[in-house]
Each structure stands twice: as C-alpha cells, then as structure tokens.
PDB file of C-alpha atoms and ligand atoms in Angstrom:
ATOM      1  CA  MET A   1     -10.134  50.113  -5.804  1.00 55.00           C
ATOM      2  CA  TRP A   2     -11.770  47.038  -7.328  1.00 54.00           C
ATOM      3  CA  ALA A   3      -8.347  45.482  -7.713  1.00 57.00           C
ATOM      4  CA  VAL A   4      -7.692  45.864  -4.002  1.00 53.00           C
ATOM      5  CA  LEU A   5     -11.065  44.328  -3.171  1.00 53.00           C
ATOM      6  CA  ALA A   6     -10.502  41.404  -5.502  1.00 52.00           C
ATOM      7  CA  LEU A   7      -7.049  40.827  -4.091  1.00 50.00           C
ATOM      8  CA  LEU A   8      -8.350  40.857  -0.520  1.00 50.00           C
ATOM      9  CA  PHE A   9     -11.068  38.432  -1.509  1.00 51.00           C
ATOM     10  CA  ALA A  10      -8.662  36.048  -3.201  1.00 51.00           C
ATOM     11  CA  LEU A  11      -6.274  36.179  -0.257  1.00 49.00           C
ATOM     12  CA  SER A  12      -8.935  35.513   2.354  1.00 48.00           C
ATOM     13  CA  SER A  13     -10.469  32.571   0.504  1.00 49.00           C
ATOM     14  CA  GLY A  14      -6.993  31.220  -0.148  1.00 46.00           C
ATOM     15  CA  ALA A  15      -6.087  31.291   3.510  1.00 48.00           C
ATOM     16  CA  LEU A  16      -9.289  29.461   4.372  1.00 47.00           C
ATOM     17  CA  SER A  17      -8.930  26.483   2.092  1.00 63.00           C
ATOM     18  CA  LEU A  18      -5.201  26.016   2.580  1.00 69.00           C
ATOM     19  CA  ASP A  19      -6.229  24.438   5.916  1.00 86.00           C
ATOM     20  CA  LYS A  20      -6.996  21.413   3.789  1.00 91.00           C
ATOM     21  CA  LEU A  21      -3.336  21.019   2.937  1.00 95.00           C
ATOM     22  CA  ASN A  22      -2.348  19.404   6.217  1.00 96.00           C
ATOM     23  CA  MET A  23      -5.086  17.599   8.115  1.00 96.00           C
ATOM     24  CA  CYS A  24      -6.404  14.236   9.231  1.00 97.00           C
ATOM     25  CA  MET A  25      -9.811  12.841   8.389  1.00 96.00           C
ATOM     26  CA  ASP A  26     -12.256  11.926  11.114  1.00 93.00           C
ATOM     27  CA  ALA A  27     -12.198   8.138  10.805  1.00 93.00           C
ATOM     28  CA  LYS A  28     -11.547   5.029  12.889  1.00 92.00           C
ATOM     29  CA  HIS A  29      -7.819   5.157  13.659  1.00 93.00           C
ATOM     30  CA  HIS A  30      -6.720   8.636  12.540  1.00 95.00           C
ATOM     31  CA  LYS A  31      -5.073  11.134  14.861  1.00 97.00           C
ATOM     32  CA  ILE A  32      -6.760  14.511  15.390  1.00 96.00           C
ATOM     33  CA  GLU A  33      -3.853  16.442  13.860  1.00 96.00           C
ATOM     34  CA  PRO A  34      -0.921  15.311  11.729  1.00 97.00           C
ATOM     35  CA  GLY A  35       2.552  15.343  13.227  1.00 97.00           C
ATOM     36  CA  PRO A  36       5.884  13.487  13.397  1.00 97.00           C
ATOM     37  CA  GLU A  37       5.720   9.770  14.257  1.00 97.00           C
ATOM     38  CA  GLY A  38       9.240   8.386  14.539  1.00 95.00           C
ATOM     39  CA  LYS A  39       8.313   4.726  14.956  1.00 95.00           C
ATOM     40  CA  LEU A  40       6.070   4.050  11.978  1.00 93.00           C
ATOM     41  CA  TYR A  41       6.490   0.463  10.891  1.00 95.00           C
ATOM     42  CA  SER A  42       8.058  -0.963   7.724  1.00 96.00           C
ATOM     43  CA  GLN A  43       6.136   0.072   4.586  1.00 97.00           C
ATOM     44  CA  CYS A  44       4.506   2.975   6.465  1.00 97.00           C
ATOM     45  CA  ALA A  45       7.906   4.467   7.398  1.00 97.00           C
ATOM     46  CA  PRO A  46       7.898   7.090   4.569  1.00 98.00           C
ATOM     47  CA  TRP A  47       5.225   9.032   6.523  1.00 98.00           C
ATOM     48  CA  ARG A  48       7.392   9.375   9.683  1.00 97.00           C
ATOM     49  CA  ASP A  49       8.000  13.126   9.292  1.00 97.00           C
ATOM     50  CA  ASN A  50       4.317  13.988   9.264  1.00 98.00           C
ATOM     51  CA  ALA A  51       1.543  11.439   9.695  1.00 97.00           C
ATOM     52  CA  CYS A  52      -2.091  10.914  10.652  1.00 97.00           C
ATOM     53  CA  CYS A  53      -1.345   7.371  11.877  1.00 97.00           C
ATOM     54  CA  MET A  54       0.217   6.088  15.096  1.00 97.00           C
ATOM     55  CA  ALA A  55       2.922   3.407  15.227  1.00 96.00           C
ATOM     56  CA  ASN A  56       0.536   0.697  16.448  1.00 95.00           C
ATOM     57  CA  THR A  57      -1.825   1.399  13.553  1.00 94.00           C
ATOM     58  CA  THR A  58       1.015   0.872  11.085  1.00 95.00           C
ATOM     59  CA  GLU A  59       1.883  -2.504  12.625  1.00 93.00           C
ATOM     60  CA  GLY A  60      -1.760  -3.451  12.197  1.00 93.00           C
ATOM     61  CA  ALA A  61      -1.587  -2.364   8.568  1.00 93.00           C
ATOM     62  CA  HIS A  62       0.879  -5.187   7.905  1.00 94.00           C
ATOM     63  CA  ASN A  63      -1.319  -7.854   9.420  1.00 87.00           C
ATOM     64  CA  ASP A  64      -3.078 -10.325   7.070  1.00 76.00           C
ATOM     65  CA  SER A  65      -6.359 -10.335   8.909  1.00 69.00           C
ATOM     66  CA  SER A  66      -5.825  -6.793   9.981  1.00 74.00           C
ATOM     67  CA  TYR A  67      -7.032  -6.156  13.521  1.00 77.00           C
ATOM     68  CA  LEU A  68      -7.540  -2.558  12.411  1.00 91.00           C
ATOM     69  CA  TYR A  69     -10.756  -3.557  10.630  1.00 91.00           C
ATOM     70  CA  ASN A  70     -11.009  -7.352  11.075  1.00 92.00           C
ATOM     71  CA  PHE A  71     -10.614  -7.348   7.323  1.00 93.00           C
ATOM     72  CA  ASN A  72      -9.276 -10.458   5.650  1.00 94.00           C
ATOM     73  CA  TRP A  73      -7.510  -9.969   2.335  1.00 95.00           C
ATOM     74  CA  GLU A  74      -7.299 -13.758   1.982  1.00 95.00           C
ATOM     75  CA  HIS A  75     -11.017 -14.384   1.585  1.00 96.00           C
ATOM     76  CA  CYS A  76     -10.339 -16.534  -1.507  1.00 97.00           C
ATOM     77  CA  GLY A  77      -7.299 -18.394  -0.241  1.00 96.00           C
ATOM     78  CA  PRO A  78      -3.745 -17.134   0.251  1.00 96.00           C
ATOM     79  CA  MET A  79      -2.849 -13.831  -1.384  1.00 96.00           C
ATOM     80  CA  SER A  80       0.528 -13.596  -3.109  1.00 97.00           C
ATOM     81  CA  ASP A  81       3.157 -11.518  -1.309  1.00 96.00           C
ATOM     82  CA  GLN A  82       3.615  -9.319  -4.350  1.00 98.00           C
ATOM     83  CA  CYS A  83      -0.096  -8.473  -4.325  1.00 97.00           C
ATOM     84  CA  LYS A  84      -0.284  -8.102  -0.560  1.00 96.00           C
ATOM     85  CA  LYS A  85       2.430  -5.454  -0.450  1.00 97.00           C
ATOM     86  CA  HIS A  86       0.118  -3.144  -2.422  1.00 97.00           C
ATOM     87  CA  PHE A  87      -2.711  -3.643   0.070  1.00 96.00           C
ATOM     88  CA  ILE A  88      -0.297  -2.841   2.895  1.00 96.00           C
ATOM     89  CA  GLN A  89       0.794   0.300   1.061  1.00 97.00           C
ATOM     90  CA  ASP A  90      -2.819   1.242   0.392  1.00 97.00           C
ATOM     91  CA  THR A  91      -3.526   0.923   4.132  1.00 96.00           C
ATOM     92  CA  CYS A  92      -0.458   3.029   5.038  1.00 97.00           C
ATOM     93  CA  PHE A  93      -1.541   5.691   2.559  1.00 98.00           C
ATOM     94  CA  TYR A  94      -5.110   5.738   3.869  1.00 97.00           C
ATOM     95  CA  GLU A  95      -4.165   5.779   7.552  1.00 96.00           C
ATOM     96  CA  CYS A  96      -1.095   8.029   7.423  1.00 97.00           C
ATOM     97  CA  SER A  97      -1.560  10.629   4.652  1.00 98.00           C
ATOM     98  CA  PRO A  98      -1.898  14.186   5.963  1.00 98.00           C
ATOM     99  CA  HIS A  99      -2.563  15.588   2.481  1.00 98.00           C
ATOM    100  CA  LEU A 100      -5.914  14.073   1.499  1.00 97.00           C
ATOM    101  CA  GLY A 101      -7.880  17.195   2.483  1.00 96.00           C
ATOM    102  CA  PRO A 102      -9.173  18.119  -0.992  1.00 96.00           C
ATOM    103  CA  TRP A 103     -10.829  14.689  -1.307  1.00 97.00           C
ATOM    104  CA  ILE A 104     -12.274  14.256   2.184  1.00 95.00           C
ATOM    105  CA  GLN A 105     -16.047  13.977   2.263  1.00 94.00           C
ATOM    106  CA  LYS A 106     -18.702  13.256   4.818  1.00 94.00           C
ATOM    107  CA  ALA A 107     -19.317   9.497   5.150  1.00 92.00           C
ATOM    108  CA  ASP A 108     -22.654   7.908   5.958  1.00 83.00           C
ATOM    109  CA  GLU A 109     -21.074   4.978   7.752  1.00 83.00           C
ATOM    110  CA  GLY A 110     -21.262   3.900  11.362  1.00 83.00           C
ATOM    111  CA  TRP A 111     -17.514   3.393  11.778  1.00 84.00           C
ATOM    112  CA  ARG A 112     -16.267   6.722  10.433  1.00 89.00           C
ATOM    113  CA  LYS A 113     -17.529  10.265   9.936  1.00 94.00           C
ATOM    114  CA  GLN A 114     -15.406  11.048   6.897  1.00 95.00           C
ATOM    115  CA  ARG A 115     -14.066   9.219   3.860  1.00 95.00           C
ATOM    116  CA  ILE A 116     -12.008   9.990   0.767  1.00 96.00           C
ATOM    117  CA  LEU A 117     -13.551  10.221  -2.680  1.00 96.00           C
ATOM    118  CA  ASP A 118     -11.841  10.248  -6.109  1.00 97.00           C
ATOM    119  CA  VAL A 119      -8.256  10.740  -4.929  1.00 98.00           C
ATOM    120  CA  PRO A 120      -6.350  10.964  -8.248  1.00 98.00           C
ATOM    121  CA  LEU A 121      -3.865   8.097  -8.149  1.00 98.00           C
ATOM    122  CA  CYS A 122      -0.719   8.020 -10.211  1.00 98.00           C
ATOM    123  CA  LYS A 123      -0.970   5.712 -13.195  1.00 98.00           C
ATOM    124  CA  GLU A 124       2.167   3.769 -12.186  1.00 98.00           C
ATOM    125  CA  ASP A 125       0.848   2.968  -8.712  1.00 98.00           C
ATOM    126  CA  CYS A 126      -2.542   1.788  -9.921  1.00 98.00           C
ATOM    127  CA  GLU A 127      -1.101  -0.261 -12.762  1.00 98.00           C
ATOM    128  CA  SER A 128       1.629  -1.989 -10.739  1.00 98.00           C
ATOM    129  CA  TRP A 129      -0.962  -2.857  -8.052  1.00 98.00           C
ATOM    130  CA  TRP A 130      -3.172  -4.538 -10.672  1.00 98.00           C
ATOM    131  CA  GLU A 131      -0.225  -6.252 -12.416  1.00 98.00           C
ATOM    132  CA  ASP A 132       1.033  -7.715  -9.140  1.00 98.00           C
ATOM    133  CA  CYS A 133      -2.425  -9.007  -8.177  1.00 98.00           C
ATOM    134  CA  LYS A 134      -3.321 -10.360 -11.617  1.00 97.00           C
ATOM    135  CA  ASN A 135      -2.842 -13.975 -10.531  1.00 97.00           C
ATOM    136  CA  ASP A 136      -4.784 -13.660  -7.289  1.00 98.00           C
ATOM    137  CA  PHE A 137      -8.449 -14.340  -6.586  1.00 98.00           C
ATOM    138  CA  THR A 138     -11.423 -12.505  -5.112  1.00 98.00           C
ATOM    139  CA  CYS A 139     -15.206 -12.869  -4.985  1.00 98.00           C
ATOM    140  CA  LYS A 140     -16.209  -9.183  -4.925  1.00 98.00           C
ATOM    141  CA  THR A 141     -15.566  -5.985  -6.860  1.00 98.00           C
ATOM    142  CA  ASN A 142     -16.417  -3.588  -4.019  1.00 97.00           C
ATOM    143  CA  TRP A 143     -14.565  -4.600  -0.883  1.00 97.00           C
ATOM    144  CA  HIS A 144     -16.324  -1.995   1.265  1.00 94.00           C
ATOM    145  CA  LYS A 145     -19.775  -3.552   1.121  1.00 94.00           C
ATOM    146  CA  GLY A 146     -21.754  -6.771   1.026  1.00 96.00           C
ATOM    147  CA  TRP A 147     -19.575  -9.228   2.989  1.00 97.00           C
ATOM    148  CA  ASP A 148     -20.756 -11.952   5.291  1.00 97.00           C
ATOM    149  CA  TRP A 149     -19.533 -10.726   8.706  1.00 95.00           C
ATOM    150  CA  SER A 150     -21.200 -13.487  10.749  1.00 96.00           C
ATOM    151  CA  THR A 151     -17.840 -14.873  11.928  1.00 94.00           C
ATOM    152  CA  GLY A 152     -16.392 -11.464  12.826  1.00 92.00           C
ATOM    153  CA  PHE A 153     -14.204 -11.447   9.709  1.00 92.00           C
ATOM    154  CA  ASN A 154     -15.362 -10.749   6.174  1.00 95.00           C
ATOM    155  CA  ARG A 155     -16.230 -13.879   4.205  1.00 96.00           C
ATOM    156  CA  CYS A 156     -17.525 -14.133   0.635  1.00 98.00           C
ATOM    157  CA  PRO A 157     -21.305 -13.800   0.557  1.00 97.00           C
ATOM    158  CA  LYS A 158     -23.255 -16.931  -0.422  1.00 96.00           C
ATOM    159  CA  ASP A 159     -24.266 -15.695  -3.852  1.00 94.00           C
ATOM    160  CA  SER A 160     -20.649 -15.030  -4.877  1.00 96.00           C
ATOM    161  CA  LYS A 161     -17.773 -17.221  -5.967  1.00 96.00           C
ATOM    162  CA  CYS A 162     -14.025 -16.781  -6.077  1.00 98.00           C
ATOM    163  CA  ARG A 163     -12.886 -15.745  -9.520  1.00 98.00           C
ATOM    164  CA  ASN A 164      -9.545 -14.755 -10.907  1.00 97.00           C
ATOM    165  CA  TRP A 165      -8.547 -11.140 -10.541  1.00 98.00           C
ATOM    166  CA  THR A 166      -8.783 -10.178 -14.199  1.00 98.00           C
ATOM    167  CA  GLU A 167     -12.302 -11.514 -14.460  1.00 98.00           C
ATOM    168  CA  VAL A 168     -13.388  -9.381 -11.487  1.00 98.00           C
ATOM    169  CA  TYR A 169     -11.236  -6.402 -12.503  1.00 98.00           C
ATOM    170  CA  PRO A 170     -10.634  -6.364 -16.285  1.00 98.00           C
ATOM    171  CA  THR A 171      -8.461  -3.224 -16.059  1.00 98.00           C
ATOM    172  CA  PRO A 172      -6.306  -1.362 -13.509  1.00 98.00           C
ATOM    173  CA  LYS A 173      -8.895   1.433 -13.620  1.00 98.00           C
ATOM    174  CA  SER A 174     -11.754  -0.883 -12.677  1.00 98.00           C
ATOM    175  CA  MET A 175      -9.773  -2.220  -9.715  1.00 98.00           C
ATOM    176  CA  CYS A 176      -8.518   1.100  -8.339  1.00 98.00           C
ATOM    177  CA  GLU A 177     -11.889   2.801  -8.585  1.00 98.00           C
ATOM    178  CA  GLN A 178     -14.248   0.000  -7.599  1.00 98.00           C
ATOM    179  CA  ILE A 179     -12.397  -1.796  -4.827  1.00 98.00           C
ATOM    180  CA  TRP A 180     -12.982   0.921  -2.199  1.00 97.00           C
ATOM    181  CA  SER A 181     -16.179   2.522  -3.610  1.00 96.00           C
ATOM    182  CA  ASN A 182     -14.422   5.247  -5.595  1.00 97.00           C
ATOM    183  CA  SER A 183     -12.017   6.342  -2.904  1.00 97.00           C
ATOM    184  CA  TYR A 184      -9.504   6.412  -5.747  1.00 98.00           C
ATOM    185  CA  LEU A 185      -9.719   7.832  -9.223  1.00 98.00           C
ATOM    186  CA  TYR A 186      -7.658   6.287 -11.994  1.00 98.00           C
ATOM    187  CA  THR A 187      -5.652   8.915 -13.868  1.00 98.00           C
ATOM    188  CA  THR A 188      -3.253   8.876 -16.792  1.00 97.00           C
ATOM    189  CA  HIS A 189      -0.922  11.227 -14.904  1.00 98.00           C
ATOM    190  CA  ILE A 190       2.500   9.855 -14.095  1.00 98.00           C
ATOM    191  CA  LYS A 191       4.394  10.738 -10.915  1.00 97.00           C
ATOM    192  CA  SER A 192       6.703  13.292 -12.506  1.00 97.00           C
ATOM    193  CA  THR A 193       3.749  15.500 -13.536  1.00 97.00           C
ATOM    194  CA  GLY A 194       2.914  16.367  -9.905  1.00 96.00           C
ATOM    195  CA  ARG A 195      -0.792  16.001 -10.767  1.00 97.00           C
ATOM    196  CA  CYS A 196      -1.436  12.689  -9.036  1.00 98.00           C
ATOM    197  CA  MET A 197      -1.112  11.197  -5.564  1.00 98.00           C
ATOM    198  CA  GLN A 198       1.570   8.580  -4.927  1.00 98.00           C
ATOM    199  CA  LEU A 199       0.929   5.486  -2.836  1.00 98.00           C
ATOM    200  CA  TRP A 200       4.637   4.679  -3.066  1.00 98.00           C
ATOM    201  CA  PHE A 201       7.391   7.217  -2.423  1.00 97.00           C
ATOM    202  CA  THR A 202      10.682   7.638  -0.620  1.00 96.00           C
ATOM    203  CA  GLY A 203      12.100  10.788   0.933  1.00 96.00           C
ATOM    204  CA  GLU A 204      10.028  13.927   1.247  1.00 97.00           C
ATOM    205  CA  ASN A 205       6.284  13.354   0.801  1.00 98.00           C
ATOM    206  CA  PRO A 206       5.494  14.436  -2.795  1.00 98.00           C
ATOM    207  CA  ASN A 207       1.746  14.507  -2.167  1.00 98.00           C
ATOM    208  CA  ARG A 208       1.760  17.838  -0.345  1.00 97.00           C
ATOM    209  CA  LYS A 209       2.511  19.709  -3.568  1.00 97.00           C
ATOM    210  CA  VAL A 210      -0.122  17.692  -5.422  1.00 98.00           C
ATOM    211  CA  ALA A 211      -2.779  18.583  -2.849  1.00 97.00           C
ATOM    212  CA  GLU A 212      -1.695  22.219  -3.036  1.00 96.00           C
ATOM    213  CA  TYR A 213      -2.134  22.155  -6.803  1.00 96.00           C
ATOM    214  CA  TYR A 214      -5.668  20.757  -6.550  1.00 95.00           C
ATOM    215  CA  ILE A 215      -6.652  23.198  -3.791  1.00 94.00           C
ATOM    216  CA  LYS A 216      -5.457  26.194  -5.816  1.00 92.00           C
ATOM    217  CA  ASN A 217      -7.141  24.944  -8.954  1.00 88.00           C
ATOM    218  CA  ALA A 218     -10.472  24.457  -7.238  1.00 79.00           C
ATOM    219  CA  GLN A 219     -10.099  27.909  -5.683  1.00 69.00           C
ATOM    220  CA  GLN A 220      -9.573  29.589  -9.015  1.00 67.00           C
ATOM    221  CA  ARG A 221     -12.882  28.224 -10.216  1.00 63.00           C
ATOM    222  CA  GLN A 222     -14.572  29.476  -7.053  1.00 62.00           C
ATOM    223  CA  THR A 223     -13.037  32.950  -7.150  1.00 60.00           C
ATOM    224  CA  VAL A 224     -13.535  33.792 -10.838  1.00 59.00           C
ATOM    225  CA  ALA A 225     -17.276  34.489 -10.592  1.00 59.00           C
ATOM    226  CA  PRO A 226     -17.152  36.601  -7.402  1.00 56.00           C
ATOM    227  CA  THR A 227     -14.181  38.500  -8.815  1.00 56.00           C
ATOM    228  CA  ILE A 228     -16.139  39.394 -11.957  1.00 55.00           C
ATOM    229  CA  LEU A 229     -19.034  40.605  -9.798  1.00 55.00           C
ATOM    230  CA  LEU A 230     -16.655  42.717  -7.749  1.00 57.00           C
ATOM    231  CA  PHE A 231     -15.197  44.088 -10.948  1.00 54.00           C
ATOM    232  CA  LEU A 232     -18.646  45.041 -12.277  1.00 55.00           C
ATOM    233  CA  ALA A 233     -19.669  46.591  -8.962  1.00 57.00           C
ATOM    234  CA  ALA A 234     -16.422  48.519  -8.691  1.00 57.00           C
ATOM    235  CA  THR A 235     -16.515  49.802 -12.286  1.00 53.00           C
ATOM    236  CA  SER A 236     -20.126  50.967 -12.036  1.00 55.00           C
ATOM    237  CA  PHE A 237     -19.245  52.622  -8.735  1.00 50.00           C
ATOM    238  CA  SER A 238     -16.276  54.457 -10.200  1.00 52.00           C
ATOM    239  CA  GLY A 239     -18.439  55.299 -13.273  1.00 48.00           C
ATOM    240  CA  MET A 240     -20.799  57.126 -10.928  1.00 50.00           C
ATOM    241  CA  MET A 241     -17.966  59.253  -9.614  1.00 48.00           C
ATOM    242  CA  TYR A 242     -17.164  60.722 -13.010  1.00 45.00           C
TER     243      TYR A 242
HETATM  244  C1  NAG B 301      -2.947   2.498  19.518  1.00 95.55           C
HETATM  245  O1  NAG B 301      -2.641   3.020  20.783  1.00 95.55           O
HETATM  246  C2  NAG B 301      -3.563   3.994  21.257  1.00 95.55           C
HETATM  247  C3  NAG B 301      -3.075   4.494  22.595  1.00 95.55           C
HETATM  248  O2  NAG B 301      -1.755   4.881  22.546  1.00 95.55           O
HETATM  249  C4  NAG B 301      -4.950   3.392  21.372  1.00 95.55           C
HETATM  250  O3  NAG B 301      -5.873   4.378  21.763  1.00 95.55           O
HETATM  251  C5  NAG B 301      -5.368   2.801  20.030  1.00 95.55           C
HETATM  252  O4  NAG B 301      -6.612   2.130  20.150  1.00 95.55           O
HETATM  253  C6  NAG B 301      -4.308   1.830  19.513  1.00 95.55           C
HETATM  254  N1  NAG B 301      -4.673   1.443  18.166  1.00 95.55           N
HETATM  255  C7  NAG B 301      -4.655   0.189  17.732  1.00 95.55           C
HETATM  256  C8  NAG B 301      -4.997  -0.013  16.305  1.00 95.55           C
HETATM  257  O5  NAG B 301      -4.357  -0.738  18.443  1.00 95.55           O
HETATM  258  C1  NAG B 302      -9.633 -16.027 -15.563  1.00 95.55           C
HETATM  259  O1  NAG B 302     -10.917 -16.612 -15.712  1.00 95.55           O
HETATM  260  C2  NAG B 302     -11.445 -16.521 -17.014  1.00 95.55           C
HETATM  261  C3  NAG B 302     -12.872 -17.061 -16.987  1.00 95.55           C
HETATM  262  O2  NAG B 302     -12.978 -18.215 -16.194  1.00 95.55           O
HETATM  263  C4  NAG B 302     -10.541 -17.281 -17.987  1.00 95.55           C
HETATM  264  O3  NAG B 302     -11.034 -17.152 -19.305  1.00 95.55           O
HETATM  265  C5  NAG B 302      -9.128 -16.665 -17.922  1.00 95.55           C
HETATM  266  O4  NAG B 302      -8.249 -17.412 -18.728  1.00 95.55           O
HETATM  267  C6  NAG B 302      -8.633 -16.670 -16.489  1.00 95.55           C
HETATM  268  N1  NAG B 302      -7.372 -15.949 -16.442  1.00 95.55           N
HETATM  269  C7  NAG B 302      -6.307 -16.373 -15.787  1.00 95.55           C
HETATM  270  C8  NAG B 302      -5.119 -15.468 -15.794  1.00 95.55           C
HETATM  271  O5  NAG B 302      -6.265 -17.444 -15.195  1.00 95.55           O
END
C-alpha cells in the first residue's frame, strides 16, 4: 500500500512542476504562452517552432540602441560586430526561450514581474562570448543597474570610466554572471552533456531536454523526504495489522 501512495505522490508532484517545461515569463515583451512564430528575424530564427517572442521583438533585438529597452550597447564607443552578435543572441534567448521555467523568479523591478536567475549556460557559449568581446570596452560590470538615464538611453555614470573588457571582466565566468545580475550561471558543462542551456543552436531546440533534466532533479530532492515519511507511516500502519 505504501508503494501505491508514494507512486501517486510522485506522479502528482511531477505533473505539477512539468508545467515549468514550456512557459513564458511575465516580463516586458514576452507573450503569455509560447507558440509557433514563423517570422522571427535573423539570429532569433531558431526559436520559430516555439517561442515567447513576437517577430517585431526579434527585429528590435538586432537594433544597436534597442528600442526594446532603450539600451545602448555602444556606451563606450562602437562595439565590434563579433561581440555584438553575442548580445543579439543573448537578447533572442532571453525574449524567445520557452524553456526557462526552472530559473524564473519573482523580480522586484518596475518594468517586469519576473526574471531569470542562475540559468546554467554552456561553457562554449559563455567562453566564445567573452573571447569575441575581449577587445571591446565598457564602464560597468553590472549592466542592469546604475546607469545615467537622463537622456533616455543608458550612459556611463559620472564616477565610471571606459575600460577594456578584460579589466572589467577578467574571466568568462565574471562576465556571464555579473553582466545581468546573475541571470546566468557559468558552468563547466559542454553542450553535448545536456546539462547546460545553449544560447546558440540550430534545428530542434536542445534546451527543452535540459530544462526537463533540471525539473526532474529538483523534484527528486523534494519527493525523497515526503516519500520516507509515507514509507514510515505505511509500515507502522501495516505493523499494526499484524
Ligand atoms: C509588437 O507588436 C504588438 C502588436 O502586434 C505590440 O503590442 C507590441 O508592443 C510590439 N512590440 C514592439 C517591441 O514593438
Ligand atoms: C587592458 O587594460 C589594462 C589596464 O589598463 C592593461 O594592463 C591591459 O594590457 C589592457 N588589455 C588590452 C587587451 O588592451
């Protein structure tokens, strides 16, 4: 009998949290529900089969001073094209991904109700981003906070100065984790392990399976304790019957 109870318990909690596998966060430009979007633009095209972004959002994602957020990547002069393509990809991933559920958290920000925290990025994607930006410049480590917005676009605050990338971000890890206040977590997992999220992919979205892995893993931790309690309750109950 206890086995049946435990199984029912595991099944019901499993069904609940698998909702997180395919969903959109409650933020500035996200759709309510993910779904096909045939016209996603350029670097955002890999998400066409199932996306949280609309086509117009993905055009905005390719814009230097993106009208999505009035955010200027070129706050320390022109950004190299090789660096910029990673910021475009980062924006596509953030706006379009339907599989960020396990890392969505409440946000205490006026412009969005939810954010992502510690999304485990694949080592290759974080490292190539940093490599390609190594010769660029910025004045801030955390690009979410502390800008001068007086002109409507972000400008470097007075007490900062433009420095080369490697001075601001000594390592790929420091860049990936600090630039968007820990939205991303640096990992040593490579893409083929299926244990990390890919900013760059072609074909079927590989991140669904990754999210599924993290959901199931978190669930196991949550179900072990209740299952032991059920086991104890059930064994003492059956002990009484003998
Ligand atoms: C995209 O279009 C929708 C309407 O179809 C509109 O509500 C939304 O504000 C537009 N987004 C951007 C970023 O322009
Ligand atoms: C970056 O700046 C530091 C400190 O000014 C300097 O030592 C280093 O050589 C610079 N690196 C590059 C790649 O220009």
